[in-house]
Coordinates of N, CA and C in Angstrom, one line a residue:
X1 N 0.7 -1.2 0.0 CA -0.1 0.1 0.0 C 0.8 1.1 -0.2
X2 N 0.9 2.1 -0.8 CA 1.4 3.5 -1.1 C 1.1 4.4 0.1
X3 N 2.2 4.8 0.5 CA 2.3 6.1 1.5 C 1.7 7.4 0.7
X4 N 1.0 8.5 1.3 CA 0.8 9.4 0.6 C 1.0 10.8 1.4
X5 N 1.8 11.4 0.9 CA 2.2 12.8 1.4 C 1.8 14.0 0.9
X6 N 0.8 14.7 1.6 CA 0.3 16.0 1.1 C 1.5 17.0 1.4
X7 N 2.3 17.4 0.3 CA 3.3 18.4 0.5 C 2.8 19.8 0.1
X8 N 2.8 21.0 0.7 CA 2.7 22.4 0.4 C 3.1 22.6 -1.1
X9 N 2.7 23.1 -2.2 CA 3.1 23.2 -3.4 C 4.0 24.3 -3.5
X10 N 4.3 25.2 -2.6 CA 5.0 26.5 -2.6 C 6.2 26.7 -1.5
X11 N 5.6 25.7 -0.2 CA 6.5 25.7 0.9 C 6.4 24.2 1.6
X12 N 7.1 23.6 0.8 CA 7.3 22.1 1.1 C 7.6 21.8 2.7
X13 N 7.1 20.9 3.3 CA 7.4 20.8 4.5 C 8.9 20.0 4.6
X14 N 9.8 20.4 5.1 CA 10.9 19.6 5.1 C 10.9 18.1 5.7
X15 N 10.1 17.8 6.8 CA 10.1 16.4 7.3 C 9.4 15.6 6.4
X16 N 8.4 16.0 5.6 CA 8.0 15.2 4.5 C 9.0 14.8 3.3
X17 N 9.5 16.0 3.0 CA 10.6 16.0 1.9 C 11.8 14.7 2.3
X18 N 12.2 14.7 3.3 CA 13.2 14.0 3.8 C 12.7 12.2 3.7
X19 N 11.3 12.3 4.4 CA 11.2 11.1 4.5 C 10.8 10.5 2.7
X20 N 10.5 11.5 1.9 CA 10.2 11.1 0.5 C 11.6 10.6 0.0
X21 N 12.6 11.4 0.3 CA 13.7 10.8 -0.3 C 14.5 9.7 0.4
X22 N 14.2 9.4 1.5 CA 14.7 8.3 2.1 C 14.0 7.2 1.5
X23 N 12.7 7.2 1.0 CA 11.9 6.2 0.4 C 12.8 5.8 -0.9
X24 N 13.1 6.8 -1.7 CA 13.8 6.8 -2.9 C 15.2 6.0 -2.8
X25 N 15.9 6.3 -1.6 CA 17.1 6.0 -1.2 C 17.0 4.4 -1.2
X26 N 16.0 3.9 -0.2 CA 15.7 2.6 0.1 C 15.4 1.5 -1.1
X27 N 15.1 2.1 -2.4 CA 14.7 1.5 -3.4 C 13.3 1.6 -3.9
X28 N 12.6 2.8 -3.3 CA 11.2 2.8 -3.5 C 11.1 3.6 -5.1
X29 N 9.8 3.4 -5.2 CA 9.3 4.2 -6.4 C 8.3 5.3 -6.2
X30 N 8.4 6.5 -6.5 CA 7.6 7.3 -6.1 C 6.8 8.1 -7.5
X31 N 5.6 8.7 -7.0 CA 4.9 9.7 -8.2 C 5.1 10.9 -7.6
X32 N 5.5 12.0 -8.4 CA 5.8 13.1 -7.7 C 5.6 14.2 -8.9
X33 N 5.3 15.4 -8.4 CA 4.9 16.6 -9.5 C 5.9 17.3 -9.9
X34 N 5.7 17.6 -11.2 CA 6.6 18.7 -11.7 C 6.2 19.5 -12.6
X35 N 6.9 20.5 -13.3 CA 6.2 21.5 -13.8 C 5.5 21.6 -15.0
X36 N 5.5 20.0 -15.4 CA 4.6 19.9 -16.7 C 3.4 18.8 -16.3
X37 N 4.0 17.7 -15.5 CA 2.8 16.8 -15.1 C 3.4 16.0 -14.4
X38 N 2.9 15.0 -13.5 CA 3.3 14.1 -12.8 C 4.1 13.0 -13.2
X39 N 5.2 12.7 -12.6 CA 6.2 11.7 -13.0 C 6.5 10.4 -12.1
X40 N 6.9 9.4 -12.6 CA 7.4 8.3 -11.6 C 9.0 8.6 -11.5
X41 N 9.4 8.3 -10.2 CA 10.7 8.6 -10.1 C 11.4 7.7 -9.2
X42 N 12.7 7.2 -9.3 CA 13.4 6.2 -8.5 C 14.9 6.6 -8.5
X43 N 15.7 5.7 -7.7 CA 17.1 6.3 -7.3 C 17.6 6.0 -8.8
X44 N 18.9 6.7 -9.2 CA 19.5 6.5 -10.3 C 20.3 5.3 -10.7
X45 N 20.5 4.7 -9.6 CA 21.4 3.4 -9.6 C 20.5 2.2 -9.2
X46 N 19.5 2.3 -9.1 CA 18.6 1.2 -9.0 C 17.8 0.6 -9.9
X47 N 18.3 -0.8 -10.5 CA 18.0 -1.5 -11.7 C 16.4 -1.9 -11.3
X48 N 16.1 -2.3 -10.1 CA 15.1 -3.1 -9.8 C 13.9 -2.2 -9.9
X49 N 14.0 -1.0 -9.3 CA 13.0 0.0 -9.4 C 12.6 0.6 -10.7
X50 N 14.0 0.7 -11.5 CA 13.7 1.3 -13.0 C 12.8 0.1 -13.6
X51 N 12.9 -1.2 -13.3 CA 12.3 -2.1 -14.0 C 10.7 -2.2 -13.5
X52 N 10.5 -1.9 -12.1 CA 9.1 -1.7 -11.7 C 8.6 -0.6 -12.6
X53 N 9.2 0.5 -12.9 CA 8.5 1.8 -13.5 C 8.1 1.0 -14.9
X54 N 9.2 0.5 -15.7 CA 9.0 0.0 -17.0 C 7.5 -1.2 -17.0
X55 N 7.2 -1.7 -15.9 CA 6.1 -2.7 -15.8 C 4.7 -1.7 -15.7
X56 N 5.2 -0.8 -14.9 CA 3.8 0.1 -14.4 C 3.5 0.9 -15.9
X57 N 4.3 1.1 -16.4 CA 3.9 2.1 -17.9 C 4.1 0.9 -19.0
X58 N 4.3 -0.4 -18.8 CA 4.4 -1.3 -20.0 C 5.4 -0.8 -21.0
X59 N 6.4 -0.3 -20.9 CA 7.3 -0.1 -21.7 C 8.1 -1.0 -22.2
X60 N 9.1 -0.9 -23.0 CA 10.3 -2.1 -23.6 C 11.4 -1.5 -23.0
X61 N 12.4 -2.2 -23.4 CA 13.7 -2.0 -23.4 C 14.4 -0.5 -23.9
X62 N 13.4 -0.2 -24.9 CA 14.0 0.8 -25.7 C 13.5 2.2 -25.0
X63 N 12.7 2.2 -24.2 CA 12.1 3.3 -23.4 C 13.3 4.3 -23.0
X64 N 13.0 5.5 -23.3 CA 14.1 6.4 -22.7 C 13.7 7.3 -21.4
X65 N 14.2 6.8 -20.3 CA 14.1 7.3 -19.1 C 14.8 8.9 -19.1
X66 N 14.5 9.7 -18.1 CA 15.1 10.8 -18.0 C 15.6 11.0 -16.7
X67 N 17.0 11.7 -16.6 CA 17.5 12.2 -15.4 C 16.9 13.8 -15.0
X68 N 16.1 13.8 -14.0 CA 15.6 15.1 -13.7 C 16.7 15.6 -12.5
X69 N 17.4 16.8 -12.9 CA 18.5 17.3 -12.4 C 18.0 18.7 -11.6
X70 N 18.9 19.0 -10.4 CA 18.8 20.2 -9.8 C 18.9 21.4 -10.8
X71 N 20.0 21.1 -11.2 CA 20.7 22.5 -11.9 C 21.5 22.2 -13.0
X72 N 22.1 22.9 -13.7 CA 22.9 22.6 -15.0 C 24.4 22.0 -14.5
X73 N 24.8 22.1 -13.4 CA 26.0 21.5 -13.2 C 26.0 20.0 -12.9
X74 N 24.6 19.6 -12.6 CA 24.3 18.1 -12.7 C 24.2 17.5 -14.1
X75 N 23.6 18.3 -14.9 CA 23.4 18.0 -16.2 C 24.8 17.7 -17.0
X76 N 25.8 18.7 -16.6 CA 27.3 18.6 -17.2 C 28.0 17.4 -16.5
X77 N 27.4 16.8 -15.4 CA 28.0 15.4 -15.0 C 27.6 14.5 -16.0
X78 N 26.3 14.4 -16.3 CA 25.8 13.2 -16.9 C 25.8 13.4 -18.6
X79 N 26.1 14.6 -19.1 CA 25.8 14.7 -20.5 C 27.1 15.7 -21.0
X80 N 27.3 15.3 -22.3 CA 28.7 15.9 -22.9 C 28.2 17.4 -23.6
X81 N 28.4 18.5 -23.0 CA 27.7 19.7 -23.2 C 28.8 20.7 -24.0
X82 N 28.7 21.0 -25.1 CA 29.8 22.0 -25.7 C 29.3 23.4 -25.0
X83 N 29.9 24.4 -25.3 CA 29.9 25.9 -25.2 C 28.6 26.2 -25.6
X84 N 28.3 25.9 -26.9 CA 27.0 26.5 -27.6 C 25.8 25.6 -26.8
X85 N 26.0 24.3 -26.6 CA 24.8 23.9 -26.0 C 24.8 24.3 -24.4
X86 N 25.6 24.4 -23.7 CA 25.6 25.3 -22.7 C 24.7 26.5 -22.6
X87 N 25.0 27.3 -23.6 CA 24.3 28.5 -23.6 C 22.8 28.3 -23.7
X88 N 22.5 27.3 -24.9 CA 21.0 27.0 -25.0 C 20.4 26.6 -23.9
X89 N 21.1 25.6 -23.1 CA 20.4 25.0 -21.8 C 20.2 26.2 -20.9
X90 N 21.2 26.8 -20.7 CA 21.0 28.2 -19.7 C 19.7 29.1 -20.0
X91 N 19.5 29.2 -21.2 CA 18.4 30.1 -21.7 C 17.1 29.5 -21.6
X92 N 17.1 28.2 -21.4 CA 15.6 27.6 -21.3 C 15.7 26.7 -19.8
X93 N 16.4 26.6 -18.9 CA 16.2 26.0 -17.7 C 16.2 26.9 -16.6
X94 N 15.5 26.5 -15.5 CA 14.6 25.5 -15.6 C 13.3 25.7 -16.3
X95 N 12.5 24.5 -16.4 CA 11.4 24.7 -17.5 C 11.1 23.6 -18.0
X96 N 10.0 23.3 -18.7 CA 9.1 22.0 -19.0 C 9.9 21.4 -20.3
X97 N 11.1 21.4 -20.5 CA 11.9 20.7 -21.6 C 12.7 19.7 -21.1
X98 N 12.8 18.6 -22.0 CA 13.6 17.3 -21.7 C 14.7 17.4 -22.9
X99 N 16.1 17.6 -22.5 CA 17.0 17.7 -23.7 C 17.7 16.5 -23.6
X100 N 17.8 15.9 -25.0 CA 18.4 14.6 -25.5 C 20.0 15.3 -26.1
X101 N 20.9 14.7 -25.0 CA 22.2 14.9 -25.3 C 23.0 13.7 -25.1
X102 N 24.1 13.8 -25.8 CA 25.5 12.6 -25.7 C 25.5 12.5 -24.1
X103 N 25.4 11.1 -23.8 CA 25.7 10.7 -22.4 C 27.2 10.6 -22.1
X104 N 27.7 10.8 -20.6 CA 28.7 10.7 -20.4 C 29.1 9.2 -19.8
X105 N 30.5 9.1 -19.4 CA 30.7 7.7 -18.8 C 30.0 7.4 -17.6
X106 N 29.6 8.6 -16.7 CA 28.6 8.6 -15.7 C 27.1 7.9 -15.7
X107 N 26.8 8.0 -16.6 CA 25.4 7.4 -17.0 C 25.5 5.9 -17.1
X108 N 24.9 5.0 -16.4 CA 24.6 3.8 -16.5 C 24.2 3.4 -18.0
X109 N 24.7 2.3 -18.6 CA 24.5 2.0 -19.9 C 23.0 1.6 -20.2
X110 N 22.1 1.1 -19.2 CA 20.9 0.7 -19.2 C 20.0 2.1 -19.5
X111 N 20.6 3.3 -18.9 CA 19.9 4.5 -19.2 C 20.0 5.2 -20.3
X112 N 21.0 4.7 -21.3 CA 21.1 5.4 -22.3 C 20.4 4.8 -23.6
X113 N 20.1 5.6 -24.7 CA 19.5 5.3 -26.1 C 20.6 4.2 -26.2
X114 N 20.0 2.8 -26.6 CA 21.1 1.7 -27.0 C 21.7 1.7 -28.4
X115 N 21.3 2.8 -29.2 CA 22.2 3.0 -30.3 C 22.9 4.1 -30.3
X116 N 22.4 5.2 -30.0 CA 22.7 6.7 -29.9 C 23.8 7.1 -29.0
X117 N 23.6 6.2 -28.0 CA 24.2 6.5 -26.6 C 23.9 8.1 -25.9
X118 N 22.5 8.3 -26.1 CA 22.2 9.6 -25.5 C 21.3 9.4 -24.4
X119 N 21.1 10.5 -23.6 CA 20.5 10.4 -22.6 C 19.5 11.8 -22.3
X120 N 18.3 11.7 -21.8 CA 17.5 12.6 -21.6 C 17.6 13.3 -20.2
X121 N 17.8 14.6 -20.3 CA 17.9 15.5 -19.1 C 16.9 16.6 -18.8
X122 N 16.8 17.1 -17.7 CA 15.9 18.1 -17.6 C 16.0 18.8 -16.3
X123 N 15.8 20.2 -15.9 CA 15.6 20.8 -14.8 C 14.2 21.3 -14.5
X124 N 13.6 20.7 -13.6 CA 12.1 21.3 -13.7 C 11.9 22.6 -12.8
X125 N 11.0 23.5 -13.1 CA 10.8 24.8 -12.5 C 9.4 24.4 -11.6
X126 N 9.7 23.6 -10.5 CA 8.7 23.1 -9.6 C 9.3 23.0 -8.4
X127 N 8.7 23.7 -7.2 CA 9.2 23.9 -5.8 C 9.3 22.6 -5.2
X128 N 8.4 21.8 -5.4 CA 8.4 20.2 -4.7 C 9.3 19.6 -5.4
X129 N 9.5 19.5 -6.5 CA 10.5 18.7 -7.4 C 11.9 19.1 -6.8
X130 N 12.2 20.4 -7.0 CA 13.5 21.1 -6.7 C 13.8 20.6 -5.0
X131 N 12.8 20.5 -4.1 CA 13.0 20.3 -2.9 C 13.6 18.8 -2.6
X132 N 13.0 18.0 -3.4 CA 13.3 16.4 -3.6 C 14.7 16.3 -4.0
X133 N 15.1 17.0 -5.2 CA 16.2 16.9 -5.7 C 17.5 17.5 -4.9
X134 N 17.2 18.5 -4.1 CA 17.9 19.1 -3.1 C 18.2 18.1 -1.9
X135 N 17.4 17.6 -1.4 CA 17.7 16.8 -0.4 C 18.3 15.4 -1.1
X136 N 17.8 15.0 -2.0 CA 18.6 13.7 -2.6 C 19.9 14.0 -3.1
X137 N 20.2 15.0 -3.6 CA 21.6 15.9 -3.9 C 22.2 14.8 -5.3
X138 N 21.3 14.4 -5.9 CA 21.6 13.6 -7.3 C 20.3 13.6 -8.1
X139 N 20.5 13.2 -9.3 CA 19.1 13.4 -10.2 C 18.4 12.0 -9.8
X140 N 17.0 12.4 -10.2 CA 16.2 11.4 -10.1 C 15.9 10.8 -11.2
X141 N 15.9 9.5 -11.4 CA 15.6 8.6 -12.6 C 13.9 8.5 -12.8
X142 N 13.6 9.3 -14.1 CA 12.1 9.6 -14.0 C 11.6 9.4 -15.4
X143 N 10.2 8.9 -15.1 CA 9.3 8.7 -16.6 C 7.9 9.5 -16.2
X144 N 7.3 10.3 -17.3 CA 6.0 10.9 -17.3 C 5.3 9.8 -17.0
X145 N 4.2 10.3 -16.0 CA 3.0 9.4 -15.3 C 2.0 9.2 -16.3
X146 N 2.1 8.3 -17.5 CA 1.2 8.2 -18.5 C 1.2 6.5 -18.5
X147 N -0.4 6.2 -18.1 CA -0.7 4.7 -17.9 C -0.7 4.1 -19.2
X148 N -0.7 2.9 -19.5 CA -0.8 2.0 -20.6 C -2.3 2.3 -21.2
X149 N -2.2 2.7 -22.7 CA -3.3 3.0 -23.4 C -3.9 4.3 -23.2
X150 N -3.4 5.3 -22.5 CA -3.6 6.6 -22.2 C -2.7 7.7 -22.9
X151 N -3.4 8.6 -23.3 CA -2.7 9.6 -24.1 C -2.1 10.7 -23.0
X152 N -3.1 11.2 -22.1 CA -2.3 12.1 -21.1 C -2.0 11.6 -19.9
X153 N -0.9 12.3 -19.2 CA -0.4 11.9 -17.8 C -1.7 12.1 -16.7
X154 N -1.4 11.2 -15.6 CA -2.2 11.6 -14.7 C -2.1 13.0 -13.9
X155 N -3.1 13.5 -13.3 CA -2.9 14.9 -12.9 C -3.4 14.8 -11.5
X156 N -4.2 13.9 -11.1 CA -4.9 14.2 -9.9 C -4.0 13.3 -8.9
X157 N -3.6 13.8 -7.7 CA -2.9 12.8 -6.9 C -3.9 11.9 -6.3
X158 N -4.8 12.2 -5.9 CA -6.0 11.0 -5.4 C -6.2 10.0 -6.3
X159 N -6.3 10.2 -7.5 CA -6.6 9.1 -8.6 C -5.3 8.5 -8.8
X160 N -4.2 9.1 -8.7 CA -2.7 8.3 -8.8 C -2.7 7.2 -7.7
X161 N -3.1 7.8 -6.4 CA -3.2 6.7 -5.2 C -4.2 5.6 -5.4
X162 N -5.2 6.1 -5.9 CA -6.3 4.8 -6.2 C -5.8 3.8 -7.2
X163 N -5.2 4.4 -8.5 CA -5.1 3.5 -9.4 C -3.4 2.9 -9.2
X164 N -2.5 3.4 -8.4 CA -1.5 2.7 -8.2 C -0.9 2.4 -6.9
X165 N -2.0 2.5 -6.0 CA -1.6 2.3 -4.5 C -0.7 0.8 -4.2
X166 N -0.8 0.1 -5.3 CA -0.1 -1.3 -5.1 C 1.1 -1.6 -5.9
X167 N 1.3 -0.2 -6.8 CA 2.5 -0.3 -7.6 C 3.5 0.7 -7.0
X168 N 3.1 1.7 -6.4 CA 4.3 2.6 -6.2 C 4.2 2.6 -4.5
X169 N 5.5 3.1 -4.0 CA 5.7 3.2 -2.5 C 5.1 4.4 -1.8
X170 N 5.1 5.5 -2.8 CA 4.6 6.8 -2.3 C 4.1 7.7 -3.3
X171 N 3.2 8.2 -3.1 CA 2.3 9.3 -3.9 C 2.9 10.7 -3.2
X172 N 3.3 11.5 -3.9 CA 3.8 12.8 -3.5 C 2.6 14.0 -4.0
X173 N 1.7 14.3 -3.0 CA 0.4 15.3 -3.6 C 0.9 16.5 -3.2
X174 N 1.5 17.2 -4.6 CA 1.9 18.6 -4.5 C 0.7 19.6 -5.3
X175 N -0.6 18.9 -5.2 CA -1.4 19.6 -6.1 C -1.6 19.3 -7.6
X176 N -2.5 20.0 -8.2 CA -2.5 19.7 -9.6 C -1.3 20.7 -10.5
X177 N -0.7 20.2 -11.5 CA 0.5 20.4 -12.0 C 0.3 20.5 -13.3
X178 N -0.5 19.9 -14.1 CA -0.9 20.0 -15.6 C -0.9 18.8 -16.1
X179 N -1.2 18.8 -17.4 CA -1.7 17.5 -18.1 C -0.7 17.4 -19.3
X180 N 0.3 18.1 -19.4 CA 1.1 18.2 -20.7 C 2.5 17.7 -20.4
X181 N 3.0 16.6 -21.1 CA 4.3 16.2 -20.9 C 5.4 17.3 -21.5
X182 N 6.7 17.1 -21.2 CA 7.8 18.1 -21.6 C 7.7 17.8 -23.1
X183 N 8.2 19.4 -23.4 CA 8.9 19.2 -24.9 C 10.2 18.6 -24.9
X184 N 10.3 17.6 -25.9 CA 11.6 17.0 -25.8 C 12.5 17.6 -27.1
X185 N 13.8 18.0 -26.7 CA 14.6 18.9 -27.8 C 15.8 17.9 -27.7
X186 N 16.3 17.6 -28.9 CA 17.5 17.2 -29.3 C 18.5 18.2 -29.6
X187 N 19.6 18.1 -28.8 CA 20.8 19.3 -29.2 C 21.9 18.7 -29.6
X188 N 22.6 19.1 -30.6 CA 23.8 18.8 -31.3 C 24.5 19.8 -31.7
X189 N 25.7 20.3 -31.1 CA 26.7 21.3 -31.7 C 25.9 22.6 -31.6
X190 N 24.9 22.9 -30.7 CA 24.5 24.2 -30.3 C 23.3 24.3 -31.0
X191 N 23.0 23.4 -31.9 CA 21.7 23.4 -32.6 C 20.7 22.4 -32.0
X192 N 19.4 22.9 -31.8 CA 18.2 22.1 -31.3 C 17.2 21.8 -32.2
X193 N 16.7 20.6 -32.3 CA 15.4 20.1 -33.0 C 14.3 19.8 -31.9
X194 N 13.0 20.0 -32.1 CA 12.1 19.3 -31.2 C 11.7 18.1 -31.8
X195 N 11.6 17.0 -30.9 CA 11.6 15.7 -31.1 C 10.0 15.5 -30.6
X196 N 9.3 15.9 -29.7 CA 7.9 15.7 -29.1 C 7.6 17.2 -28.8
X197 N 6.4 17.6 -29.3 CA 5.6 18.8 -29.1 C 5.3 18.7 -27.5
X198 N 5.3 19.6 -26.7 CA 5.0 19.4 -25.4 C 4.7 20.7 -24.7
X199 N 4.7 20.7 -23.5 CA 4.3 22.0 -22.8 C 5.7 23.2 -23.0
X200 N 5.4 24.5 -23.1 CA 6.6 25.4 -23.2 C 6.6 25.9 -24.5
X201 N 7.2 26.8 -24.7 CA 7.3 27.6 -26.2 C 8.4 26.8 -27.1
X202 N 7.5 26.1 -27.8 CA 8.7 25.4 -28.9 C 9.1 26.2 -29.9
X203 N 8.7 27.3 -30.2 CA 9.2 28.2 -31.1 C 10.8 28.4 -31.0
X204 N 11.1 28.6 -29.7 CA 12.5 29.0 -29.4 C 13.5 28.1 -29.8
X205 N 12.9 26.9 -30.4 CA 13.9 25.8 -30.9 C 14.0 25.6 -32.3
X206 N 13.1 26.4 -33.1 CA 13.1 26.3 -34.5 C 14.5 26.9 -34.8
X207 N 14.8 26.3 -36.0 CA 16.2 26.8 -36.5 C 15.8 27.3 -38.0

């Protein structure tokens, strides 16, 4: 049975944030709010938790997970970023964008695209997500909370608890945060192309 924490969307309770991060560190899977929609998250090094997320979403081994980072210094640890890439990232983070970049050796192979050796990274503009990342002090391995056969992410924390109470370890109720997944942007050599339209201003990435 999943635990359920009601966390204030603008003034997160430190005690609950710490308990949520303890669950992640212990191998748990959590549902948590971001600036685009709710997401499933787990510890970056936990293969079993990652497989649980795959089962919840019913996705195969080619599904791209995203590393949700606190800031650009974490992004640079997990992706190879040129000066031109960095300027583009700096202008668009934090925000509802997932950036596809070449992965560094810090990224476990199971998280990389099997052929292109890339990784999805994002920096969310959401107080609760940022509080979780600050306490964890490393990225959350994440996937948008879209259930099999559905087009939109779940947005109601009570519904998330009802439908996933036996599949996740914790639902972080940070209120309604939207129904759109992130815009996915592929970056190479300072040039960006939109791979998936989502939340945010996509026009800034047109070349």
